[in-house]
Short mmCIF file of C-alpha atoms and ligand atoms in Angstrom, two decimals:
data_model
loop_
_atom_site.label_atom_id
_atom_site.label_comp_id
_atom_site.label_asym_id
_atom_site.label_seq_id
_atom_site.Cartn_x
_atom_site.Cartn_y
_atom_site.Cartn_z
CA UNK C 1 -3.18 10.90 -7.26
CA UNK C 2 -2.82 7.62 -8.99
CA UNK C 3 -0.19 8.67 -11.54
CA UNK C 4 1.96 9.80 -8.60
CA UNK C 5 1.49 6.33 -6.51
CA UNK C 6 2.64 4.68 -9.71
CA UNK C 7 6.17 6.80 -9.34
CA UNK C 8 6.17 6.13 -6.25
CA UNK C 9 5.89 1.92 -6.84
CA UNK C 10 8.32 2.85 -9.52
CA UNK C 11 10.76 3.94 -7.30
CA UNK C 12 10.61 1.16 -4.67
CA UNK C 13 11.12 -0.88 -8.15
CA UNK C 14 14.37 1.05 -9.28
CA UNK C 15 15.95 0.89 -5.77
CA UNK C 16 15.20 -2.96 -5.53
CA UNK C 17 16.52 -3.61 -9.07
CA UNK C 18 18.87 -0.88 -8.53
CA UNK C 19 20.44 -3.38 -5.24
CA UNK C 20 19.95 -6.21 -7.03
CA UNK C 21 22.32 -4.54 -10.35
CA UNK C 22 25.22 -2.93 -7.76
CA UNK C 23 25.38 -6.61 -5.91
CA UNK C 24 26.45 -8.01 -9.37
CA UNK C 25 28.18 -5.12 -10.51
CA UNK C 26 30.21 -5.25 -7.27
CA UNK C 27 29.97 -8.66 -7.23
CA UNK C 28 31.29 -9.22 -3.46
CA UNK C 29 33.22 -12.44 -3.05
CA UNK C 30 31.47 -13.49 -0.13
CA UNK C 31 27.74 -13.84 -0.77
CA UNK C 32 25.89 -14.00 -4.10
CA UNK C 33 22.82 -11.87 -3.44
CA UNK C 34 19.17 -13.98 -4.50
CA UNK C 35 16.77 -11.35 -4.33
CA UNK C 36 15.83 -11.85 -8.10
CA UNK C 37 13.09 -14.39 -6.70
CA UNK C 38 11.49 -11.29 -4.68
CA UNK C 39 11.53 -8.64 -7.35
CA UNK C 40 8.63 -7.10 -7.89
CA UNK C 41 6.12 -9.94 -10.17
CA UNK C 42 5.75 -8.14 -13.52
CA UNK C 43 9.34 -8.20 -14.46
CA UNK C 44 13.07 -8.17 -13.18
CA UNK C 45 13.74 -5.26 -15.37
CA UNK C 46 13.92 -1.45 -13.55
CA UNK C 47 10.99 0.53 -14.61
CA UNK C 48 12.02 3.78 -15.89
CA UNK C 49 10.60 4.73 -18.97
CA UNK C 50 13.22 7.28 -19.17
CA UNK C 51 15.98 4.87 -19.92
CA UNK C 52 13.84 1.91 -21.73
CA UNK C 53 10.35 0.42 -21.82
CA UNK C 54 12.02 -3.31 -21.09
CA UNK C 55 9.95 -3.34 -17.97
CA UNK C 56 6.42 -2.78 -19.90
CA UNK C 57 7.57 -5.42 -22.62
CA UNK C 58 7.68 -8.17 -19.84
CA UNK C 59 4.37 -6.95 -18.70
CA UNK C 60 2.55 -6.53 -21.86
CA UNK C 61 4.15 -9.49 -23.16
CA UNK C 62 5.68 -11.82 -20.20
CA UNK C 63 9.30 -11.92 -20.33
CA UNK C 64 9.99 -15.12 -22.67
CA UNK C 65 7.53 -13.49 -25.34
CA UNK C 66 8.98 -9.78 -24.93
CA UNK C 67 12.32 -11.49 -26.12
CA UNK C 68 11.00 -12.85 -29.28
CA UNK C 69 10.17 -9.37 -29.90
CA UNK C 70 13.51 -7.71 -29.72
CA UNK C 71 14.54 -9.60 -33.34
CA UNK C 72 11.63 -7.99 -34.95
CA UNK C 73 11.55 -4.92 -37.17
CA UNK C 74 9.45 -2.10 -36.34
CA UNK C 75 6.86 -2.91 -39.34
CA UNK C 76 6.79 -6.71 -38.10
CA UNK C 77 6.39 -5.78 -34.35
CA UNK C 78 3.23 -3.29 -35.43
CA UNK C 79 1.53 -6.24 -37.30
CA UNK C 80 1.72 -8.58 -34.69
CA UNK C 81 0.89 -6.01 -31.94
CA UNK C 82 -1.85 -5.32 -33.83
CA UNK C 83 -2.87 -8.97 -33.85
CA UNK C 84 -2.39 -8.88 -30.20
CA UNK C 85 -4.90 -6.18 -29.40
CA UNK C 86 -7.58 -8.05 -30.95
CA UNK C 87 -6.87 -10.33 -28.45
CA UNK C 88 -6.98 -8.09 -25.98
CA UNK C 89 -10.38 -6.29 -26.72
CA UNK C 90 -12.22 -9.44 -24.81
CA UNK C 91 -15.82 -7.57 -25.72
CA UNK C 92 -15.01 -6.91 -29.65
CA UNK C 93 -16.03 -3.33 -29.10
CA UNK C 94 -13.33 -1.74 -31.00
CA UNK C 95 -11.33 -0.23 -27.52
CA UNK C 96 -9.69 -1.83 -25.19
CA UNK C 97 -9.79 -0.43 -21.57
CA UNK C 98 -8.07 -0.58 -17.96
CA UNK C 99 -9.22 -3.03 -17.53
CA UNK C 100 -9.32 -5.16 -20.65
CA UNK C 101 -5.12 -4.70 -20.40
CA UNK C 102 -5.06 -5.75 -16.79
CA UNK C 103 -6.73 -8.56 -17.74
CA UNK C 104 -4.04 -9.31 -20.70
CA UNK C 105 -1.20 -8.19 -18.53
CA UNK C 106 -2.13 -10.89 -15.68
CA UNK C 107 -2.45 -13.65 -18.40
CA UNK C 108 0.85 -12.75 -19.88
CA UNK C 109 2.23 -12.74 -16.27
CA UNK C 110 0.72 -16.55 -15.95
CA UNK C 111 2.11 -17.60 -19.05
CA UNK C 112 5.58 -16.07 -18.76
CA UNK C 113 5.76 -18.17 -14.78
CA UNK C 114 4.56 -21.58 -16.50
CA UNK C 115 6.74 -21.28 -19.37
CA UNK C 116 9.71 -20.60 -17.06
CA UNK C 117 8.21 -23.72 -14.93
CA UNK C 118 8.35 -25.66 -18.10
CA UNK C 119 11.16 -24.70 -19.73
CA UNK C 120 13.41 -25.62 -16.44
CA UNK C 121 11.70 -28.78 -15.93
CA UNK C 122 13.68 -31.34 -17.53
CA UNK C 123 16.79 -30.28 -16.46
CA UNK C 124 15.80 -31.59 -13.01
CA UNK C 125 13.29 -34.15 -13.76
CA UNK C 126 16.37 -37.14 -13.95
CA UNK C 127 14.35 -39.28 -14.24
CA UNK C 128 11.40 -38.67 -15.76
CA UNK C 129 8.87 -39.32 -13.81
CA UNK C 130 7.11 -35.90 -13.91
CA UNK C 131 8.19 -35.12 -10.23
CA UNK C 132 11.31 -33.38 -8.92
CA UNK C 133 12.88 -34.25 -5.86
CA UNK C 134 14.55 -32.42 -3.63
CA UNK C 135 17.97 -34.75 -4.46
CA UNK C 136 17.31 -34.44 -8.11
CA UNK C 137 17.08 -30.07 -7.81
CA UNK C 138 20.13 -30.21 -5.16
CA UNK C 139 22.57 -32.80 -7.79
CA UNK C 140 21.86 -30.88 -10.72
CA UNK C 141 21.97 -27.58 -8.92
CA UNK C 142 24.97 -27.81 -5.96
CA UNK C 143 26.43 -31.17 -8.03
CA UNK C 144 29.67 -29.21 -8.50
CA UNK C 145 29.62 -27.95 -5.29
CA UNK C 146 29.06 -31.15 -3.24
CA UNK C 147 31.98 -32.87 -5.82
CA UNK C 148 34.39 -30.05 -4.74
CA UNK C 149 32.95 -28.46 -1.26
CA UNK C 150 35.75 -25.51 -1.17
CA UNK C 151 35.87 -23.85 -4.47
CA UNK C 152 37.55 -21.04 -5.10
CA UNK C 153 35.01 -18.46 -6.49
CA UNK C 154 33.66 -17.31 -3.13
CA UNK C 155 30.28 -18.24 -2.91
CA UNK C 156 28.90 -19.57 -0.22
CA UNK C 157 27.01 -22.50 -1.81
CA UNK C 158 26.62 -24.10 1.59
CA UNK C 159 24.61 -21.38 2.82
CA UNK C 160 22.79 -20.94 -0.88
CA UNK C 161 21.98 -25.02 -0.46
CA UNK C 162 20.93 -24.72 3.15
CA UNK C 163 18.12 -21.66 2.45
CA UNK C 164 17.22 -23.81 -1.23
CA UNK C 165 16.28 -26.80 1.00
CA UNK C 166 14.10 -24.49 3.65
CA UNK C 167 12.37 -23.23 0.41
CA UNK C 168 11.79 -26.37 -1.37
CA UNK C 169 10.50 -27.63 1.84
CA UNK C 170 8.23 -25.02 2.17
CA UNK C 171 6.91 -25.51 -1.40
CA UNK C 172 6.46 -29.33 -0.48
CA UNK C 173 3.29 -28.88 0.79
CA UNK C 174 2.70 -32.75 1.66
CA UNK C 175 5.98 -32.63 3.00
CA UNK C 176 7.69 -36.05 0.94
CA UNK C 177 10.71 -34.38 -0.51
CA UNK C 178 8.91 -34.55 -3.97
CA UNK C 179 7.57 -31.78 -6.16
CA UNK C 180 4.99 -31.52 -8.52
CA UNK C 181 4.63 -28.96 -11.24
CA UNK C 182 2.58 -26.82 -8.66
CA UNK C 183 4.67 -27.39 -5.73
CA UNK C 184 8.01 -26.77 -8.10
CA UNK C 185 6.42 -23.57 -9.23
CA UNK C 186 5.93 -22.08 -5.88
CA UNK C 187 9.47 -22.87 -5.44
CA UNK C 188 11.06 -21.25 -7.98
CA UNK C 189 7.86 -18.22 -7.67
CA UNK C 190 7.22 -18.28 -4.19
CA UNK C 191 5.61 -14.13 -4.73
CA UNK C 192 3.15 -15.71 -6.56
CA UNK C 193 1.61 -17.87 -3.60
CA UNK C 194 0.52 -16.81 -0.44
CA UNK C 195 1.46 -19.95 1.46
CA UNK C 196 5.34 -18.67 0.24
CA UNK C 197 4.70 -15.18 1.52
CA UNK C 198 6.42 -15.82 4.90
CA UNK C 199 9.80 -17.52 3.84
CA UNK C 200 9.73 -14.58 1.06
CA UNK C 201 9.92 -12.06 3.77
CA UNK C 202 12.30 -14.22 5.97
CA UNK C 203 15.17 -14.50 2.79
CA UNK C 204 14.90 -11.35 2.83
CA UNK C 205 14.77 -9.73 5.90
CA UNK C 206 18.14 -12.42 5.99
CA UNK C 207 19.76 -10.99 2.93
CA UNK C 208 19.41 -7.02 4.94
CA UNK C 209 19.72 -7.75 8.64
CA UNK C 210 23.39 -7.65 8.70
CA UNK C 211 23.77 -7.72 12.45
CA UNK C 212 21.27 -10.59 12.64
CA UNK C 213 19.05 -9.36 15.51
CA UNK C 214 16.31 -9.97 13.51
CA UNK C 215 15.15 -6.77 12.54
CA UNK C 216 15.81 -4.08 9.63
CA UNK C 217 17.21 -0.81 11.10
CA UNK C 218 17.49 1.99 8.95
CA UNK C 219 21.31 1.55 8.26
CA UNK C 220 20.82 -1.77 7.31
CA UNK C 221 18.06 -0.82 5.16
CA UNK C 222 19.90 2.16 3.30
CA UNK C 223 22.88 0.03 3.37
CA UNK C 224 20.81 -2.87 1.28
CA UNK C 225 20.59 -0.53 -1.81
CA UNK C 226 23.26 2.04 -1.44
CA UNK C 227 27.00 1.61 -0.74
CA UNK C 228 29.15 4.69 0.71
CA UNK C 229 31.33 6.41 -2.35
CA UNK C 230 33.92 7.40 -0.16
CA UNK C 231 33.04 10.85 1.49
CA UNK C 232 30.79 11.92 -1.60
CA UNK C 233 27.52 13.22 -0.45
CA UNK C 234 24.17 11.09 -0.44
CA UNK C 235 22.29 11.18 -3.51
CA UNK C 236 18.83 12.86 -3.68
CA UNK C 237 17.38 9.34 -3.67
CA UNK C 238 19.12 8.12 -0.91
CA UNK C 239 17.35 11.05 1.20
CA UNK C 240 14.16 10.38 0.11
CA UNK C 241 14.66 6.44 1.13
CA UNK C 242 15.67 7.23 4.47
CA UNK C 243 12.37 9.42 4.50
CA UNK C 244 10.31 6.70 3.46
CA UNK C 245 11.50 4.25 6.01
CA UNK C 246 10.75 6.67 8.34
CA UNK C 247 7.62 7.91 7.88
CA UNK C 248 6.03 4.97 6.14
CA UNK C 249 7.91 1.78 6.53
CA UNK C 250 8.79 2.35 10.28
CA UNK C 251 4.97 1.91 11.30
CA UNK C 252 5.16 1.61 15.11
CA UNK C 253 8.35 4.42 15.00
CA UNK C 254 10.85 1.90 16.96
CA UNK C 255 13.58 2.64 14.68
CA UNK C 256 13.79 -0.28 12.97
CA UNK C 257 11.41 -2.40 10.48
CA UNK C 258 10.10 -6.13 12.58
CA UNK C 259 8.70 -9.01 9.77
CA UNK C 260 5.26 -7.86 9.72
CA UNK C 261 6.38 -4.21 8.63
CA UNK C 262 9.14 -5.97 5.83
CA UNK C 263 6.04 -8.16 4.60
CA UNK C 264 4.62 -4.48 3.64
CA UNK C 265 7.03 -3.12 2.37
CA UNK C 266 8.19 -5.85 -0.09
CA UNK C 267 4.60 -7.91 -0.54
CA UNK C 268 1.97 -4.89 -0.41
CA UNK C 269 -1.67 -6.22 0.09
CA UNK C 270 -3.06 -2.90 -1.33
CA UNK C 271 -0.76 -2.73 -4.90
CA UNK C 272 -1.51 -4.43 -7.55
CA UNK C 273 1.53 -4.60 -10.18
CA UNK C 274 -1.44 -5.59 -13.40
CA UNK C 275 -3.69 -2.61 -12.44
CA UNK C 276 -0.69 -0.10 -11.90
CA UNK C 277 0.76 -1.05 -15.25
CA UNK C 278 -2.52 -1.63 -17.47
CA UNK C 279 -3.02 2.66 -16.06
CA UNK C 280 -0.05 3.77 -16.93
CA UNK C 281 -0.05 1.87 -20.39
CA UNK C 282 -3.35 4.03 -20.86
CA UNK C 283 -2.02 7.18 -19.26
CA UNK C 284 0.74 6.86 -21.42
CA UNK C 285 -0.95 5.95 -25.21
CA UNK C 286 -4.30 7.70 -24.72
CA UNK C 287 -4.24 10.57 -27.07
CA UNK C 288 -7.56 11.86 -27.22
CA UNK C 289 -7.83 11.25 -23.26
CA UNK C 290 -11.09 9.28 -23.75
CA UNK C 291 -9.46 6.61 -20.86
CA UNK C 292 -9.56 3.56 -23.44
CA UNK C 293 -7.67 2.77 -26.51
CA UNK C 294 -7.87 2.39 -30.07
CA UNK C 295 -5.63 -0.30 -31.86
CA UNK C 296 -4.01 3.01 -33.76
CA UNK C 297 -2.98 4.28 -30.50
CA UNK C 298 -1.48 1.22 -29.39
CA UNK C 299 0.37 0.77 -32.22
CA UNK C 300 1.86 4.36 -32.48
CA UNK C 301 3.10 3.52 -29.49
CA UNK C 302 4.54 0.03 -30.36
CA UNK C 303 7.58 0.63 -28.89
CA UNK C 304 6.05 1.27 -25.17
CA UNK C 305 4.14 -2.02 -25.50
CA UNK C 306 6.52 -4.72 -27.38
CA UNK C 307 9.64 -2.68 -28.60
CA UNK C 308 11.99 -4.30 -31.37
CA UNK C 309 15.11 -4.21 -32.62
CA UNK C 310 15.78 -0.68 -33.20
CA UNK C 311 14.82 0.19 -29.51
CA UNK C 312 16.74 -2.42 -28.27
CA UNK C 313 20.05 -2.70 -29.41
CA UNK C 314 21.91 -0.55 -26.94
CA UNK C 315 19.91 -2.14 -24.07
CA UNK C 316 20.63 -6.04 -25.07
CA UNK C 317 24.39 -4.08 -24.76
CA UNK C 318 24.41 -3.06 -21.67
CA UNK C 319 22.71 -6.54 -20.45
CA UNK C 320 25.52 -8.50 -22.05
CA UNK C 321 27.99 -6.19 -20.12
CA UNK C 322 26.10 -7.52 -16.53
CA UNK C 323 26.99 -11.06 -16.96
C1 LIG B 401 22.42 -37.50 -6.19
O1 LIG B 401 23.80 -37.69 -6.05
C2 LIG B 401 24.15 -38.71 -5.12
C3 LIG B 401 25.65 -38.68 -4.95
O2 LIG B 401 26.29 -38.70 -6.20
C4 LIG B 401 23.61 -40.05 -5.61
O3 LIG B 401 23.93 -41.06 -4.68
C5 LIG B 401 22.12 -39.96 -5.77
O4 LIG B 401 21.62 -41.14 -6.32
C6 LIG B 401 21.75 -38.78 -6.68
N1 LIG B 401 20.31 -38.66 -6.67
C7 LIG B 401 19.61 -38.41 -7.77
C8 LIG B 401 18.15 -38.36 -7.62
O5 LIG B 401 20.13 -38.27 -8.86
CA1 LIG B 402 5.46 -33.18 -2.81
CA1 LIG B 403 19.19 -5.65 12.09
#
């Protein structure tokens, strides 16, 4: 069913934020782990509603928005949520549907990746000129580094600089070193372009082929998300995963997953994040299970769709912990 291909996605979410978290927590001296670029495009946040709705804040509201939220009180966030939903019902009809919130979800997802875009901008624009170069994003970005080319803190900023380059060269799509605003954005969001899908799937088929032969195996992959406590058994999840890659990641059953079978598993042609998210927003708020909403249902529900300070607190906690 649809609501149980959305727990599904929401799984493959948690484990990818869930690897992403432990390679921070753990923080291993030798590599600095940059999958945040691949995360999945609504929001680096785990979905599970269980522990917080931060994940459906950046995709109601993009993620520089859903922050402006969290200083709200509840009474403030309703008003303006209300505000919002006029917005959102495009044909004034007094609901607002699937697919009126997919709609609103993939504009908020636009916004949030220009205003990231923007807001980075000058900071490598030296000077100027509306263009960044590639010697502009390396100075400001590896300056330190190339100053002092054996620091002490154990990352490998060599290798980080070397894969940058291959990226920013990628996004160069007239190939002069230069980037415009468009060319700069598929740098920094190369998920959102399809001309990026392929060096998306190379970093990280990189980052998880530990033996470098070019190919995922199921140790590696397991190993990407979940690190050995010792002689404590495997977790129920961990099962499952090793399941998955089996039955559904492993298409052609060689034992291991080749680019074309990573490129499905972390860009899927058939999921869209918007859709997903705009159902189970609906799923989720619908009381009388008429399969559109009213702007009282959306706001008894406020804090699924914007949250605010109250719901917040202990989560802006834990995130100051992380870094
Ligand atoms: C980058 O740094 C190098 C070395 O300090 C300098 O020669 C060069 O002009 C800088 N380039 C830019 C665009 O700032
Ligand atoms: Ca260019
Ligand atoms: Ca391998």
């Amino acid at each position: 069913t649809k609501e149980s291909d959305l727990v599904i996605m929401d799984l493959r979410q948690f484990l990818m934020c869930l690897s992403l978290c432990t390679a921070f927590a753990l923080s291993k001296p030798t590599e600095k782990k940059d999958r945040v670029h691949h995360e999945p495009q609504l929001s680096d946040k785990v979905h599970n509603d269980a522990q917080s709705f931060d994940y459906d804040h950046d995709a109601f509201l993009g993620a520089e928005e859903a922050k402006t939220f969290d200083q709200l009180t509840p009474e403030e966030s309703k008003e303006r949520l209300g505000m919002i939903v006029d917005k959102i019902d495009a044909d004034k009809d007094g609901f607002v549907t699937e697919g009126e919130l997919k709609s609103w979800i993939k504009h908020a997802q636009k916004k949030y990746i220009y205003d990231n875009v923007e807001n980075q901008w000058q900071e490598f624009d030296l000077n100027q000129d509306g263009l960044i170069s590639w010697d502009e994003y390396r100075n400001v970005t590896y300056g330190t580094y190339l100053d002092d080319p054996d620091p002490d803190d154990g990352f490998n900023y060599k290798q980080m600089m070397v894969r940058d380059e291959r990226r920013f060269k990628m996004a160069d799509k007239d190939g002069d070193l230069i980037a415009t605003k468009e060319e700069f954005t598929a740098f920094l969001h190369p998920e959102e372009y399809d001309y990026m899908k392929d060096i998306v799937v190379q970093e990280t088929m990189e980052d998880i082929d530990k033996n470098a032969d070019g190919f995922i195996d199921l140790e590696e992959y397991i190993g990407d998300m979940y690190s050995h406590d010792g002689n404590a058994d495997e977790p129920e999840w961990v099962k499952t995963e090793r399941e998955q890659f089996v039955e559904f990641r492993d298409k052609n059953r060689d034992g291991k997953m080749d680019k074309e079978e990573t490129k499905d598993w972390i860009l899927p042609s058939d999921y869209d994040h918007a859709e997903a998210e705009a159902r189970h927003l609906v799923y989720e708020s619908d009381q009388n299970k008429d399969g559109k909403l009213t702007k009282e249902e959306i706001v008894d529900k406020y804090d699924l769709f914007v949250g605010s300070q109250a719901t917040d607190f202990g989560e802006a906690l834990v995130r100051h912990d992380e870094f």
